Amino acid sequence: MKKPKILFFTGAGISAESGIQTFRDSKDGLWENYKIEEVCTPEAWRNNPSLVLDFYNLRRRNCKAANPNLAHKLIARLEKQYEVVVVTQNVDDLHERAGSSNVIHLHGELMKVRSTNDANLIYNWEQDVKLGDVCENQSQLRPHIVWFGENLDTDLLDYAIKEAVTCSICIVVGTSLQVYPANSLPHYVPFASQMIVIDPKAKEMEIDEDRSIFYLSEKATDGMQKVYDSLGKLT
């Protein structure tokens, strides 16, 4: 018998509990010395690639020092009972390290780099990236990240939409759904499917007034524990 499919759509809120900061919550020294336009745009890369590489090297080190939290682990654990697909806006690898086997990164991955001149040349990469580190075609390597002003990989987005339209349950965790086009994903979930939103500001979010949505105004770990306990009783 085929397992019911759960689609998780996750954002910065789930990784924040592992100590990974974001621009929207810049209360930490990791972000205080940078502006988005200086490190997260194609123009920044053209103007000062060294600064961009330094910034992402710092983020990569921060990611490697962080550990998956309970929310990541509970999502992975649900694979024993459900078909689980994780679509994330996060660029860290905490879902994978927690044990999730099907993760779609819409905005790129910190632990990968790609050729500046050929976006199809992508490499696993855990150390710092320096000027002079090149791909097999001798082009400078850059972070495998979707910067502001760049388009999402349409194949990945289409894949995520295909998973959304076939899910039985959609659980949104730790995202304010402010970033387009990733925030359009919940609208592809069938009306007959259950939708759950876990976020401290969940009740302030307006996803679709015509459908039934269960809102949990909790941080990711607390909300996922409640959802995990409930889902365990359904199978």
Short mmCIF file of C-alpha atoms in Angstrom, two decimals:
data_model
loop_
_atom_site.label_atom_id
_atom_site.label_comp_id
_atom_site.label_asym_id
_atom_site.label_seq_id
_atom_site.Cartn_x
_atom_site.Cartn_y
_atom_site.Cartn_z
CA MET A 1 0.00 0.00 0.00
CA LYS A 2 1.31 3.41 -1.01
CA LYS A 3 2.26 5.73 1.84
CA PRO A 4 0.46 9.09 2.06
CA LYS A 5 2.66 11.98 0.97
CA ILE A 6 3.63 14.86 3.26
CA LEU A 7 5.11 17.95 1.67
CA PHE A 8 7.14 20.08 4.07
CA PHE A 9 7.84 23.65 3.02
CA THR A 10 10.52 25.06 5.32
CA GLY A 11 12.23 28.38 5.82
CA ALA A 12 14.66 30.26 8.03
CA GLY A 13 12.65 29.68 11.20
CA ILE A 14 13.50 25.99 11.31
CA SER A 15 17.25 26.62 11.02
CA ALA A 16 17.27 29.57 13.41
CA GLU A 17 16.90 27.15 16.32
CA SER A 18 20.17 25.56 15.21
CA GLY A 19 21.91 28.92 15.42
CA ILE A 20 21.82 29.90 11.75
CA GLN A 21 20.92 33.57 11.34
CA THR A 22 19.17 35.29 8.46
CA PHE A 23 18.99 38.81 7.06
CA ARG A 24 15.49 39.20 8.44
CA ASP A 25 16.71 38.54 11.98
CA SER A 26 20.04 40.34 11.98
CA LYS A 27 20.72 40.52 15.71
CA ASP A 28 24.02 38.67 15.45
CA GLY A 29 27.52 39.78 14.52
CA LEU A 30 27.52 37.41 11.55
CA TRP A 31 25.31 39.87 9.62
CA GLU A 32 26.12 43.27 11.09
CA ASN A 33 28.97 44.08 8.70
CA TYR A 34 27.17 43.25 5.46
CA LYS A 35 24.41 44.70 3.31
CA ILE A 36 22.41 42.46 0.99
CA GLU A 37 23.36 44.49 -2.08
CA GLU A 38 27.07 44.10 -1.23
CA VAL A 39 27.15 40.30 -1.00
CA CYS A 40 23.97 38.71 -2.36
CA THR A 41 23.50 40.06 -5.89
CA PRO A 42 25.09 39.49 -9.31
CA GLU A 43 26.29 43.11 -9.19
CA ALA A 44 28.09 42.44 -5.92
CA TRP A 45 29.84 39.46 -7.51
CA ARG A 46 30.98 41.57 -10.46
CA ASN A 47 32.08 44.49 -8.26
CA ASN A 48 33.78 42.66 -5.40
CA PRO A 49 33.95 38.87 -5.76
CA SER A 50 36.43 38.59 -2.90
CA LEU A 51 33.95 40.13 -0.45
CA VAL A 52 31.17 37.84 -1.68
CA LEU A 53 33.36 34.76 -1.26
CA ASP A 54 34.38 35.88 2.25
CA PHE A 55 30.74 36.29 3.20
CA TYR A 56 29.71 32.84 1.97
CA ASN A 57 32.82 31.24 3.44
CA LEU A 58 31.68 32.60 6.79
CA ARG A 59 28.17 31.29 6.24
CA ARG A 60 29.54 27.87 5.24
CA ARG A 61 31.64 27.66 8.41
CA ASN A 62 28.62 28.65 10.47
CA CYS A 63 26.56 25.97 8.77
CA LYS A 64 29.18 23.28 9.38
CA ALA A 65 29.28 24.21 13.09
CA ALA A 66 25.49 23.98 13.43
CA ASN A 67 23.59 20.77 14.10
CA PRO A 68 20.11 19.64 13.04
CA ASN A 69 17.54 20.37 15.72
CA LEU A 70 14.51 18.40 16.84
CA ALA A 71 12.30 19.79 14.06
CA HIS A 72 14.72 18.59 11.37
CA LYS A 73 14.97 15.18 13.04
CA LEU A 74 11.21 14.72 13.41
CA ILE A 75 10.65 15.53 9.74
CA ALA A 76 13.22 12.89 8.78
CA ARG A 77 11.73 10.37 11.21
CA LEU A 78 8.33 10.64 9.53
CA GLU A 79 9.78 8.85 6.49
CA LYS A 80 9.15 5.60 8.35
CA GLN A 81 5.39 6.13 8.04
CA TYR A 82 4.96 8.56 5.13
CA GLU A 83 6.41 9.55 1.81
CA VAL A 84 8.12 12.79 2.81
CA VAL A 85 9.24 15.54 0.45
CA VAL A 86 11.01 18.60 1.84
CA VAL A 87 10.99 21.79 -0.19
CA THR A 88 13.15 24.38 1.52
CA GLN A 89 14.12 28.00 1.05
CA ASN A 90 17.15 27.33 3.25
CA VAL A 91 20.61 26.85 1.79
CA ASP A 92 22.03 24.85 4.71
CA ASP A 93 22.25 21.05 4.73
CA LEU A 94 20.58 20.44 8.09
CA HIS A 95 17.65 18.51 6.60
CA GLU A 96 20.03 16.10 4.90
CA ARG A 97 22.17 15.70 8.00
CA ALA A 98 19.04 14.96 10.02
CA GLY A 99 18.27 12.08 7.64
CA SER A 100 15.77 13.49 5.12
CA SER A 101 16.28 11.71 1.80
CA ASN A 102 14.24 13.90 -0.59
CA VAL A 103 15.12 17.59 -0.21
CA ILE A 104 14.54 20.25 -2.86
CA HIS A 105 16.60 23.42 -2.29
CA LEU A 106 14.86 26.23 -4.16
CA HIS A 107 17.45 28.89 -3.31
CA GLY A 108 20.64 26.88 -3.69
CA GLU A 109 23.04 25.07 -1.36
CA LEU A 110 25.90 26.37 0.74
CA MET A 111 27.80 23.11 0.48
CA LYS A 112 28.00 23.35 -3.30
CA VAL A 113 29.69 25.70 -5.75
CA ARG A 114 29.29 26.15 -9.46
CA SER A 115 31.09 27.58 -12.44
CA THR A 116 30.65 31.29 -13.05
CA ASN A 117 30.22 30.68 -16.77
CA ASP A 118 28.32 27.37 -16.80
CA ALA A 119 25.55 26.94 -14.22
CA ASN A 120 25.41 23.21 -14.99
CA LEU A 121 28.90 22.61 -13.60
CA ILE A 122 28.10 22.11 -9.91
CA TYR A 123 30.47 20.63 -7.31
CA ASN A 124 30.19 19.53 -3.69
CA TRP A 125 32.37 21.90 -1.66
CA GLU A 126 32.87 22.20 2.11
CA GLN A 127 36.02 24.30 2.42
CA ASP A 128 36.49 28.01 1.78
CA VAL A 129 36.28 29.21 -1.82
CA LYS A 130 39.07 31.52 -2.95
CA LEU A 131 39.72 33.64 -6.00
CA GLY A 132 41.59 31.32 -8.33
CA ASP A 133 39.50 28.25 -7.49
CA VAL A 134 38.17 27.25 -10.89
CA CYS A 135 35.95 24.68 -12.55
CA GLU A 136 37.12 22.11 -15.07
CA ASN A 137 36.79 24.76 -17.78
CA GLN A 138 38.98 27.19 -15.83
CA SER A 139 36.16 29.57 -14.83
CA GLN A 140 36.05 30.97 -11.32
CA LEU A 141 33.85 29.06 -8.88
CA ARG A 142 31.02 30.92 -7.15
CA PRO A 143 28.54 29.95 -4.43
CA HIS A 144 25.72 27.73 -5.67
CA ILE A 145 23.17 30.23 -4.35
CA VAL A 146 20.27 32.04 -5.99
CA TRP A 147 21.10 35.68 -5.39
CA PHE A 148 18.66 38.56 -5.32
CA GLY A 149 18.03 39.48 -8.94
CA GLU A 150 18.54 35.90 -10.19
CA ASN A 151 15.79 33.48 -11.21
CA LEU A 152 15.06 30.19 -9.52
CA ASP A 153 15.92 27.01 -11.37
CA THR A 154 12.66 26.42 -13.26
CA ASP A 155 13.17 22.65 -13.31
CA LEU A 156 13.46 22.58 -9.51
CA LEU A 157 10.43 24.82 -9.10
CA ASP A 158 8.39 22.64 -11.46
CA TYR A 159 9.49 19.56 -9.52
CA ALA A 160 8.39 21.18 -6.25
CA ILE A 161 5.02 22.12 -7.76
CA LYS A 162 4.53 18.57 -9.00
CA GLU A 163 5.11 17.30 -5.46
CA ALA A 164 2.72 19.91 -4.04
CA VAL A 165 -0.20 18.97 -6.29
CA THR A 166 0.10 15.31 -5.27
CA CYS A 167 0.53 15.65 -1.51
CA SER A 168 -2.01 14.55 1.08
CA ILE A 169 -0.66 16.86 3.78
CA CYS A 170 1.27 20.12 3.45
CA ILE A 171 3.16 21.42 6.48
CA VAL A 172 4.70 24.90 6.32
CA VAL A 173 7.44 25.35 8.93
CA GLY A 174 9.34 28.51 9.81
CA THR A 175 8.70 30.68 6.78
CA SER A 176 6.81 33.94 6.55
CA LEU A 177 6.00 33.22 2.89
CA GLN A 178 7.28 36.61 1.77
CA VAL A 179 9.70 35.54 -0.96
CA TYR A 180 8.30 35.07 -4.47
CA PRO A 181 8.00 32.75 -6.33
CA ALA A 182 8.75 30.20 -3.61
CA ASN A 183 5.83 31.49 -1.54
CA SER A 184 3.39 30.46 -4.29
CA LEU A 185 3.99 26.77 -3.57
CA PRO A 186 1.21 26.30 -0.93
CA HIS A 187 -1.34 27.50 -3.49
CA TYR A 188 -0.70 24.37 -5.56
CA VAL A 189 -1.73 22.06 -2.71
CA PRO A 190 -5.13 20.45 -3.42
CA PHE A 191 -8.06 21.80 -1.41
CA ALA A 192 -8.79 18.28 -0.20
CA SER A 193 -5.35 18.06 1.41
CA GLN A 194 -4.69 19.07 5.01
CA MET A 195 -2.53 22.15 5.48
CA ILE A 196 -0.69 23.01 8.69
CA VAL A 197 1.36 26.16 9.33
CA ILE A 198 3.95 26.24 12.13
CA ASP A 199 5.42 29.65 12.87
CA PRO A 200 5.45 32.02 15.88
CA LYS A 201 3.48 34.49 13.71
CA ALA A 202 1.35 31.85 11.98
CA LYS A 203 -1.98 33.45 12.87
CA GLU A 204 -0.93 36.67 11.13
CA MET A 205 -0.30 34.87 7.85
CA GLU A 206 -2.94 34.83 5.14
CA ILE A 207 -2.35 31.96 2.76
CA ASP A 208 -5.82 31.29 1.38
CA GLU A 209 -8.99 32.42 3.11
CA ASP A 210 -11.08 29.89 1.17
CA ARG A 211 -9.37 26.78 2.53
CA SER A 212 -9.14 25.20 5.96
CA ILE A 213 -5.70 25.69 7.51
CA PHE A 214 -4.55 24.64 10.97
CA TYR A 215 -2.27 27.32 12.42
CA LEU A 216 0.23 26.55 15.18
CA SER A 217 1.80 29.72 16.57
CA GLU A 218 4.87 27.89 17.86
CA LYS A 219 8.57 27.81 17.16
CA ALA A 220 9.58 25.02 14.80
CA THR A 221 10.70 22.44 17.37
CA ASP A 222 7.62 22.77 19.60
CA GLY A 223 5.20 22.84 16.69
CA MET A 224 6.80 19.87 14.97
CA GLN A 225 6.65 17.82 18.16
CA LYS A 226 2.90 18.37 18.35
CA VAL A 227 2.42 17.59 14.67
CA TYR A 228 4.64 14.51 14.85
CA ASP A 229 2.69 13.16 17.82
CA SER A 230 -0.60 13.70 15.96
CA LEU A 231 0.60 12.18 12.71
CA GLY A 232 1.87 9.11 14.52
CA LYS A 233 -1.68 8.33 15.60
CA LEU A 234 -3.01 8.46 12.04
CA THR A 235 -1.05 5.48 10.68
#
